Short mmCIF file of C-alpha atoms in Angstrom, two decimals:
data_model
loop_
_atom_site.label_atom_id
_atom_site.label_comp_id
_atom_site.label_asym_id
_atom_site.label_seq_id
_atom_site.Cartn_x
_atom_site.Cartn_y
_atom_site.Cartn_z
CA UNK A 1 20.70 12.01 -10.33
CA UNK A 2 20.59 14.16 -13.49
CA UNK A 3 22.36 11.54 -15.58
CA UNK A 4 20.06 8.84 -14.29
CA UNK A 5 16.96 10.90 -15.06
CA UNK A 6 18.13 11.61 -18.60
CA UNK A 7 18.55 7.92 -19.14
CA UNK A 8 15.16 7.22 -17.63
CA UNK A 9 13.60 9.75 -19.95
CA UNK A 10 14.67 7.56 -22.87
CA UNK A 11 12.94 4.49 -21.47
CA UNK A 12 9.95 5.98 -19.67
CA UNK A 13 8.05 6.63 -22.88
CA UNK A 14 8.19 2.96 -23.84
CA UNK A 15 7.50 1.75 -20.32
CA UNK A 16 4.56 4.11 -19.76
CA UNK A 17 3.10 3.33 -23.17
CA UNK A 18 3.07 -0.34 -22.26
CA UNK A 19 1.34 0.49 -18.99
CA UNK A 20 -1.28 2.62 -20.73
CA UNK A 21 -2.13 -0.30 -22.98
CA UNK A 22 -3.22 -2.37 -20.00
CA UNK A 23 -6.96 -2.96 -20.07
CA UNK A 24 -8.91 -1.04 -17.44
CA UNK A 25 -11.00 -2.79 -14.80
CA UNK A 26 -14.39 -1.84 -13.49
CA UNK A 27 -13.79 0.07 -10.25
CA UNK A 28 -17.38 0.49 -9.17
CA UNK A 29 -17.27 0.34 -5.36
CA UNK A 30 -18.36 -3.02 -4.01
CA UNK A 31 -21.43 -2.98 -1.82
CA UNK A 32 -20.38 -3.81 1.71
CA UNK A 33 -21.39 -7.34 2.63
CA UNK A 34 -22.96 -8.12 -0.75
CA UNK A 35 -22.95 -11.86 -1.53
CA UNK A 36 -20.35 -12.83 -4.10
CA UNK A 37 -21.77 -13.72 -7.54
CA UNK A 38 -22.05 -17.48 -7.96
CA UNK A 39 -20.24 -17.32 -11.31
CA UNK A 40 -17.04 -16.19 -9.60
CA UNK A 41 -17.35 -18.21 -6.39
CA UNK A 42 -14.16 -19.89 -5.27
CA UNK A 43 -12.03 -18.99 -8.27
CA UNK A 44 -9.27 -17.36 -6.23
CA UNK A 45 -7.85 -13.87 -6.61
CA UNK A 46 -4.72 -11.76 -6.78
CA UNK A 47 -4.09 -8.93 -4.35
CA UNK A 48 -1.49 -6.22 -4.88
CA UNK A 49 -0.41 -3.70 -2.25
CA UNK A 50 2.02 -0.79 -2.28
CA UNK A 51 3.68 1.61 0.12
CA UNK A 52 3.27 5.12 1.43
CA UNK A 53 1.80 7.86 -0.75
CA UNK A 54 3.52 10.86 0.86
CA UNK A 55 3.24 13.98 -1.32
CA UNK A 56 5.94 16.44 -0.33
CA UNK A 57 5.83 19.94 -1.79
CA UNK A 58 7.88 18.91 -4.83
CA UNK A 59 5.39 16.12 -5.56
CA UNK A 60 2.48 18.55 -5.33
CA UNK A 61 4.28 20.91 -7.70
CA UNK A 62 4.83 18.06 -10.16
CA UNK A 63 1.11 17.21 -10.08
CA UNK A 64 0.28 20.87 -10.72
CA UNK A 65 2.63 20.87 -13.73
CA UNK A 66 1.06 17.66 -15.02
CA UNK A 67 -2.35 19.28 -14.57
CA UNK A 68 -1.42 21.86 -17.18
CA UNK A 69 -2.83 24.79 -15.24
CA UNK A 70 -6.12 23.04 -14.52
CA UNK A 71 -5.73 21.66 -11.01
CA UNK A 72 -3.56 18.70 -10.05
CA UNK A 73 -3.12 15.48 -11.99
CA UNK A 74 -1.45 12.51 -10.30
CA UNK A 75 -2.24 10.04 -13.07
CA UNK A 76 0.96 10.58 -15.10
CA UNK A 77 3.02 10.19 -11.93
CA UNK A 78 1.55 6.73 -11.30
CA UNK A 79 1.16 5.51 -14.87
CA UNK A 80 4.42 3.56 -14.81
CA UNK A 81 3.03 1.11 -12.26
CA UNK A 82 -0.48 0.82 -13.69
CA UNK A 83 0.36 -2.36 -15.61
CA UNK A 84 1.15 -4.01 -12.26
CA UNK A 85 -1.80 -2.61 -10.30
CA UNK A 86 -4.71 -2.66 -12.74
CA UNK A 87 -4.78 -6.38 -13.62
CA UNK A 88 -5.11 -7.44 -9.96
CA UNK A 89 -8.47 -8.50 -8.59
CA UNK A 90 -7.89 -6.30 -5.55
CA UNK A 91 -5.38 -3.46 -5.18
CA UNK A 92 -4.64 -1.63 -1.92
CA UNK A 93 -2.60 1.53 -1.40
CA UNK A 94 -1.52 3.40 1.71
CA UNK A 95 -2.62 7.04 1.86
CA UNK A 96 -0.30 8.44 4.50
CA UNK A 97 -1.44 12.05 4.37
CA UNK A 98 -4.74 13.87 4.66
CA UNK A 99 -6.18 16.22 2.07
CA UNK A 100 -6.34 20.00 2.25
CA UNK A 101 -9.03 22.39 1.02
CA UNK A 102 -9.20 25.04 -1.71
CA UNK A 103 -5.52 25.13 -2.57
CA UNK A 104 -4.32 25.05 1.04
CA UNK A 105 -1.80 22.28 0.45
CA UNK A 106 1.51 21.60 2.14
CA UNK A 107 4.27 19.06 2.56
CA UNK A 108 6.39 18.25 5.60
CA UNK A 109 5.90 18.56 8.55
CA UNK A 110 2.09 18.94 8.51
CA UNK A 111 0.93 17.38 5.27
CA UNK A 112 -2.19 18.54 3.42
CA UNK A 113 -2.37 17.01 -0.03
CA UNK A 114 -4.58 17.86 -3.02
CA UNK A 115 -7.69 15.64 -3.08
CA UNK A 116 -6.89 14.85 -6.72
CA UNK A 117 -4.49 12.23 -5.33
CA UNK A 118 -7.52 9.98 -4.86
CA UNK A 119 -8.56 10.24 -8.50
CA UNK A 120 -5.01 9.42 -9.57
CA UNK A 121 -4.94 6.31 -7.40
CA UNK A 122 -8.32 5.15 -8.70
CA UNK A 123 -7.25 5.68 -12.31
CA UNK A 124 -4.15 3.58 -11.65
CA UNK A 125 -6.35 0.66 -10.62
CA UNK A 126 -6.50 0.81 -6.84
CA UNK A 127 -9.66 -0.35 -5.08
CA UNK A 128 -8.95 0.87 -1.56
CA UNK A 129 -6.41 2.47 0.76
CA UNK A 130 -5.34 2.25 4.37
CA UNK A 131 -5.53 5.69 6.00
CA UNK A 132 -4.11 5.19 9.50
CA UNK A 133 -0.70 6.85 9.83
CA UNK A 134 1.30 9.19 12.02
CA UNK A 135 0.04 12.04 9.79
CA UNK A 136 -3.68 11.26 9.97
CA UNK A 137 -4.32 14.06 12.48
CA UNK A 138 -2.12 16.65 10.73
CA UNK A 139 -5.23 18.73 9.96
CA UNK A 140 -7.55 17.46 12.67
CA UNK A 141 -10.97 15.99 12.08
CA UNK A 142 -11.53 18.19 9.02
CA UNK A 143 -8.51 16.66 7.35
CA UNK A 144 -9.91 13.19 7.93
CA UNK A 145 -13.32 14.20 6.61
CA UNK A 146 -11.92 15.77 3.43
CA UNK A 147 -9.72 12.75 2.81
CA UNK A 148 -12.44 10.15 3.20
CA UNK A 149 -14.90 12.27 1.22
CA UNK A 150 -12.43 12.44 -1.67
CA UNK A 151 -11.73 8.70 -1.51
CA UNK A 152 -15.48 8.07 -1.60
CA UNK A 153 -15.89 10.30 -4.65
CA UNK A 154 -13.10 8.40 -6.39
CA UNK A 155 -14.72 5.05 -5.62
CA UNK A 156 -11.96 3.95 -3.26
CA UNK A 157 -12.71 2.04 -0.08
CA UNK A 158 -10.76 2.98 3.05
CA UNK A 159 -9.77 1.61 6.44
CA UNK A 160 -7.98 3.10 9.44
CA UNK A 161 -9.70 6.43 10.07
CA UNK A 162 -13.32 7.50 10.35
CA UNK A 163 -15.74 10.43 10.27
CA UNK A 164 -18.15 8.94 12.79
CA UNK A 165 -18.34 6.27 15.45
CA UNK A 166 -20.68 4.30 13.23
CA UNK A 167 -18.19 4.36 10.36
CA UNK A 168 -15.36 3.35 12.68
CA UNK A 169 -17.32 0.31 13.84
CA UNK A 170 -18.31 -0.83 10.35
CA UNK A 171 -15.99 -3.39 8.70
CA UNK A 172 -14.37 -2.55 5.38
CA UNK A 173 -15.34 -5.52 3.21
CA UNK A 174 -14.36 -5.88 -0.42
CA UNK A 175 -15.01 -8.68 -2.89
CA UNK A 176 -12.49 -10.46 -5.07
CA UNK A 177 -12.65 -13.80 -6.84
CA UNK A 178 -15.60 -15.03 -4.84
CA UNK A 179 -14.04 -14.07 -1.51
CA UNK A 180 -15.01 -11.37 0.93
CA UNK A 181 -11.83 -9.57 1.96
CA UNK A 182 -11.74 -7.48 5.14
CA UNK A 183 -9.23 -4.64 5.33
CA UNK A 184 -8.10 -3.47 8.78
CA UNK A 185 -5.57 -0.65 9.38
CA UNK A 186 -3.78 0.81 12.41
CA UNK A 187 -0.91 3.18 13.21
CA UNK A 188 1.65 3.25 16.01
CA UNK A 189 1.18 6.98 16.72
CA UNK A 190 -0.09 10.31 15.40
CA UNK A 191 3.10 12.32 15.93
CA UNK A 192 2.10 13.31 19.43
CA UNK A 193 -1.19 14.89 18.34
CA UNK A 194 -3.76 13.48 20.76
CA UNK A 195 -6.94 11.85 19.58
CA UNK A 196 -9.92 14.21 20.03
CA UNK A 197 -11.50 13.44 23.40
CA UNK A 198 -14.95 13.29 21.83
CA UNK A 199 -13.70 11.26 18.83
CA UNK A 200 -11.42 8.51 20.14
CA UNK A 201 -12.44 6.41 17.13
CA UNK A 202 -11.05 8.91 14.57
CA UNK A 203 -7.83 6.94 13.99
CA UNK A 204 -7.08 3.30 14.76
CA UNK A 205 -4.03 2.91 17.00
CA UNK A 206 -2.02 -0.30 17.19
CA UNK A 207 -3.17 -2.44 20.10
CA UNK A 208 -2.69 -6.19 19.85
CA UNK A 209 -5.83 -7.13 21.76
CA UNK A 210 -7.97 -4.77 19.73
CA UNK A 211 -6.52 -5.97 16.43
CA UNK A 212 -7.27 -9.60 17.28
CA UNK A 213 -10.77 -8.69 18.45
CA UNK A 214 -11.42 -6.71 15.26
CA UNK A 215 -10.10 -9.53 13.08
CA UNK A 216 -12.42 -12.00 14.78
CA UNK A 217 -15.33 -9.59 14.46
CA UNK A 218 -14.89 -9.18 10.70
CA UNK A 219 -14.74 -12.97 10.37
CA UNK A 220 -18.13 -13.12 12.06
CA UNK A 221 -19.31 -10.40 9.66
CA UNK A 222 -18.52 -12.70 6.75
CA UNK A 223 -14.88 -12.10 5.86
CA UNK A 224 -13.11 -15.00 4.15
CA UNK A 225 -9.73 -13.22 4.15
CA UNK A 226 -8.44 -10.66 6.67
CA UNK A 227 -5.76 -8.23 5.45
CA UNK A 228 -4.04 -6.12 8.09
CA UNK A 229 -2.22 -2.85 7.31
CA UNK A 230 0.17 -1.64 10.02
CA UNK A 231 1.92 1.73 10.04
CA UNK A 232 4.87 0.75 12.23
CA UNK A 233 8.62 0.29 12.43
CA UNK A 234 11.68 2.51 12.75
CA UNK A 235 12.27 5.13 10.08
CA UNK A 236 15.31 4.62 7.83
CA UNK A 237 15.96 1.15 9.19
CA UNK A 238 16.12 -1.63 6.59
CA UNK A 239 15.57 -4.33 9.20
CA UNK A 240 12.32 -4.73 11.13
CA UNK A 241 12.60 -3.61 14.73
CA UNK A 242 11.84 -5.70 17.81
CA UNK A 243 8.26 -4.43 18.08
CA UNK A 244 7.54 -5.38 14.47
CA UNK A 245 9.00 -8.84 14.95
CA UNK A 246 7.20 -9.56 18.21
CA UNK A 247 3.86 -8.19 17.02
CA UNK A 248 4.11 -10.11 13.76
CA UNK A 249 4.76 -13.32 15.68
CA UNK A 250 1.86 -12.86 18.07
CA UNK A 251 -0.66 -11.70 15.47
CA UNK A 252 0.12 -14.52 13.06
CA UNK A 253 -0.05 -17.05 15.91
CA UNK A 254 -3.54 -15.91 16.91
CA UNK A 255 -6.18 -18.42 15.82
CA UNK A 256 -9.85 -19.15 16.18
CA UNK A 257 -10.08 -22.92 16.12
CA UNK A 258 -7.51 -24.04 13.58
CA UNK A 259 -7.91 -20.95 11.42
CA UNK A 260 -5.55 -17.95 11.73
CA UNK A 261 -7.26 -14.66 12.56
CA UNK A 262 -5.09 -12.69 10.09
CA UNK A 263 -4.19 -13.82 6.57
CA UNK A 264 -1.75 -11.12 5.42
CA UNK A 265 0.14 -8.24 7.08
CA UNK A 266 1.20 -5.19 5.07
CA UNK A 267 3.63 -2.74 6.67
CA UNK A 268 4.36 0.93 5.98
CA UNK A 269 6.07 3.94 7.63
CA UNK A 270 9.84 3.24 7.63
CA UNK A 271 10.44 5.20 4.35
CA UNK A 272 12.57 2.32 3.10
CA UNK A 273 11.80 -1.18 1.79
CA UNK A 274 11.96 -3.87 4.44
CA UNK A 275 11.90 -7.66 4.36
CA UNK A 276 9.09 -10.00 3.40
CA UNK A 277 8.79 -13.05 5.66
CA UNK A 278 6.44 -15.97 6.22
CA UNK A 279 5.68 -16.06 9.96
CA UNK A 280 3.64 -18.91 11.42
CA UNK A 281 2.46 -19.69 7.90
CA UNK A 282 1.30 -16.12 7.16
CA UNK A 283 3.06 -13.63 4.88
CA UNK A 284 4.28 -10.44 6.53
CA UNK A 285 5.61 -7.47 4.60
CA UNK A 286 7.42 -5.47 7.26
CA UNK A 287 7.71 -2.37 5.08
CA UNK A 288 6.92 -1.59 1.45
CA UNK A 289 8.72 1.76 1.42
CA UNK A 290 7.49 5.07 0.01
CA UNK A 291 5.76 4.72 -3.33
CA UNK A 292 5.56 8.50 -3.79
CA UNK A 293 7.68 10.98 -1.82
CA UNK A 294 9.93 13.93 -2.52
CA UNK A 295 13.68 13.91 -2.07
CA UNK A 296 14.23 12.95 1.55
CA UNK A 297 16.90 13.28 4.21
CA UNK A 298 17.49 10.68 6.89
CA UNK A 299 18.13 11.22 10.61
CA UNK A 300 21.73 12.20 9.85
CA UNK A 301 20.47 15.08 7.73
CA UNK A 302 21.84 13.63 4.49
CA UNK A 303 19.94 12.88 1.32
CA UNK A 304 18.96 9.22 1.33
CA UNK A 305 17.83 7.71 -2.00
CA UNK A 306 16.32 4.74 -0.16
CA UNK A 307 13.40 7.03 0.65
CA UNK A 308 12.33 6.82 -2.99
CA UNK A 309 12.61 3.04 -3.28
CA UNK A 310 9.75 0.65 -2.60
CA UNK A 311 8.02 -2.57 -3.54
CA UNK A 312 4.61 -3.69 -4.69
CA UNK A 313 3.57 -7.00 -3.16
CA UNK A 314 1.42 -9.39 -5.17
CA UNK A 315 -0.26 -12.35 -3.48
CA UNK A 316 -2.39 -15.02 -5.13
CA UNK A 317 -5.05 -16.47 -2.84
CA UNK A 318 -6.60 -19.85 -3.60
CA UNK A 319 -9.93 -21.03 -2.17
CA UNK A 320 -10.04 -23.48 0.73
CA UNK A 321 -10.07 -27.21 0.14
CA UNK A 322 -13.04 -27.55 2.50
CA UNK A 323 -15.90 -25.22 3.49
CA UNK A 324 -14.84 -22.85 6.24
CA UNK A 325 -11.15 -23.47 5.65
CA UNK A 326 -8.44 -20.92 5.04
CA UNK A 327 -7.86 -19.12 1.77
CA UNK A 328 -4.18 -19.85 1.21
CA UNK A 329 -1.54 -17.68 -0.46
CA UNK A 330 -0.29 -20.01 -3.18
CA UNK A 331 2.03 -17.51 -4.87
CA UNK A 332 3.88 -14.55 -3.36
CA UNK A 333 5.66 -12.00 -5.58
CA UNK A 334 7.03 -8.48 -5.43
CA UNK A 335 7.87 -5.71 -7.88
CA UNK A 336 10.79 -3.36 -7.04
CA UNK A 337 10.04 0.24 -7.90
CA UNK A 338 11.49 3.73 -7.70
CA UNK A 339 10.03 7.21 -7.51
CA UNK A 340 12.26 9.29 -9.77
CA UNK A 341 12.26 12.69 -8.09
CA UNK A 342 13.55 14.54 -11.16
CA UNK A 343 11.13 13.00 -13.64
CA UNK A 344 8.29 12.96 -11.11
CA UNK A 345 7.33 9.42 -12.03
CA UNK A 346 6.96 6.03 -10.34
CA UNK A 347 9.17 3.56 -12.20
CA UNK A 348 8.74 -0.21 -12.39
CA UNK A 349 12.42 -1.09 -12.12
CA UNK A 350 12.20 -4.44 -13.88
CA UNK A 351 10.34 -2.87 -16.80
CA UNK A 352 12.78 0.04 -16.99
CA UNK A 353 15.79 -2.29 -16.95
CA UNK A 354 14.21 -4.38 -19.69
CA UNK A 355 14.05 -1.18 -21.76
CA UNK A 356 17.75 -0.48 -21.20
CA UNK A 357 17.94 1.63 -18.03
CA UNK A 358 21.07 1.05 -15.94
CA UNK A 359 19.24 0.64 -12.67
CA UNK A 360 20.45 -2.83 -11.73
CA UNK A 361 22.18 -1.67 -8.53
CA UNK A 362 19.00 -0.07 -7.17
CA UNK A 363 16.88 -3.05 -8.12
CA UNK A 364 19.34 -5.52 -6.62
CA UNK A 365 19.63 -3.57 -3.35
CA UNK A 366 15.86 -3.73 -2.94
CA UNK A 367 15.89 -7.45 -3.70
CA UNK A 368 18.57 -8.09 -1.10
CA UNK A 369 16.54 -6.33 1.59
CA UNK A 370 13.29 -8.07 0.64
CA UNK A 371 14.92 -11.52 0.76
CA UNK A 372 16.99 -10.80 3.91
CA UNK A 373 14.82 -12.90 6.24
CA UNK A 374 14.63 -16.04 4.13
CA UNK A 375 11.54 -15.32 2.04
CA UNK A 376 13.02 -17.02 -1.01
CA UNK A 377 13.02 -20.33 0.84
CA UNK A 378 9.30 -19.86 1.49
CA UNK A 379 8.61 -19.28 -2.20
CA UNK A 380 8.73 -15.49 -2.66
CA UNK A 381 9.75 -14.53 -6.20
CA UNK A 382 10.04 -11.35 -8.22
CA UNK A 383 6.94 -10.64 -10.28
CA UNK A 384 8.75 -11.81 -13.41
CA UNK A 385 8.82 -15.27 -11.87
CA UNK A 386 12.43 -15.40 -10.69
CA UNK A 387 13.80 -16.14 -7.25
CA UNK A 388 16.50 -14.33 -5.33
CA UNK A 389 19.12 -14.19 -8.05
CA UNK A 390 16.71 -13.07 -10.78
CA UNK A 391 17.53 -12.10 -14.32
CA UNK A 392 18.84 -8.98 -15.97
#
């Protein structure tokens, strides 16, 4: 690990400098349900999505160091992936933890993260985050409130948890390339912490019937594209489990008329990258892995570097050929990445390798997992434009 980090230190400066040069986008929050400007109607859009933001204590300490004694700064930690995130028309993250108050921050097992995480995500180029996870109730309803308040201040939209019944019922609609994009999010569990009896809407739990009903409701509310974030799967398992496979099949098969109810499924939770697959004509990312997390141990109690490996998915949507038709994914790509626990930085592996880092084995392992269910045959490529074999 030390030798690898020393080598990364030699290339990170060049890689991060390139990322910093990327032109910033306007991240003014979109007004919910606002008609798309006619100038951008039907031009298509790119969507990027990434895995779990899971600040363990070591990650919080790194952000404090980067803050230079003035709070917490997560921007340097994420700067290595900004060149991938910022150019997209729509960028979605997964905020697995809730935020603490007044310095009361903690890592595992009950996470309370600094609210400055939200500002770091916004500065990186994200537009919104899913917030339904097994840690959403780690600090009760106050944790949810602080988290969503901080995301609001940062200009980030959110889906999956709520401060009120009215908020829970309101669709999260964003605009990109002339399309209205609905973001729905659900989790399999809340680590045994029961939903508050008077707030059953606080966190969205996975229920197939409800998901289909919600997807159809946001269509009626004007959504052209429905993106579904699911916190699911078996931790430390590279392959999707039976529940993931069966739920993916049924959700992608659900249609209203000849139009699928869901257009993209984005998975989180397993701590490791999992496969991408086209199911019933719809792309499913079973697990993107942890984008940010401290050094982790698996169920055997041993350090597992897979917990710091992840992917960013990038999907290009093209407008329908006829009014009322489906916005189709015409290009599907992914970027393998690594959270270097010693350097405290997210690393775009392809960019680091291009700068001379000997990280081919890590990059290739991620590629093998991503392509393990035949995604290459359905057109998935690495973001550099290559298929399964790729380039060095």
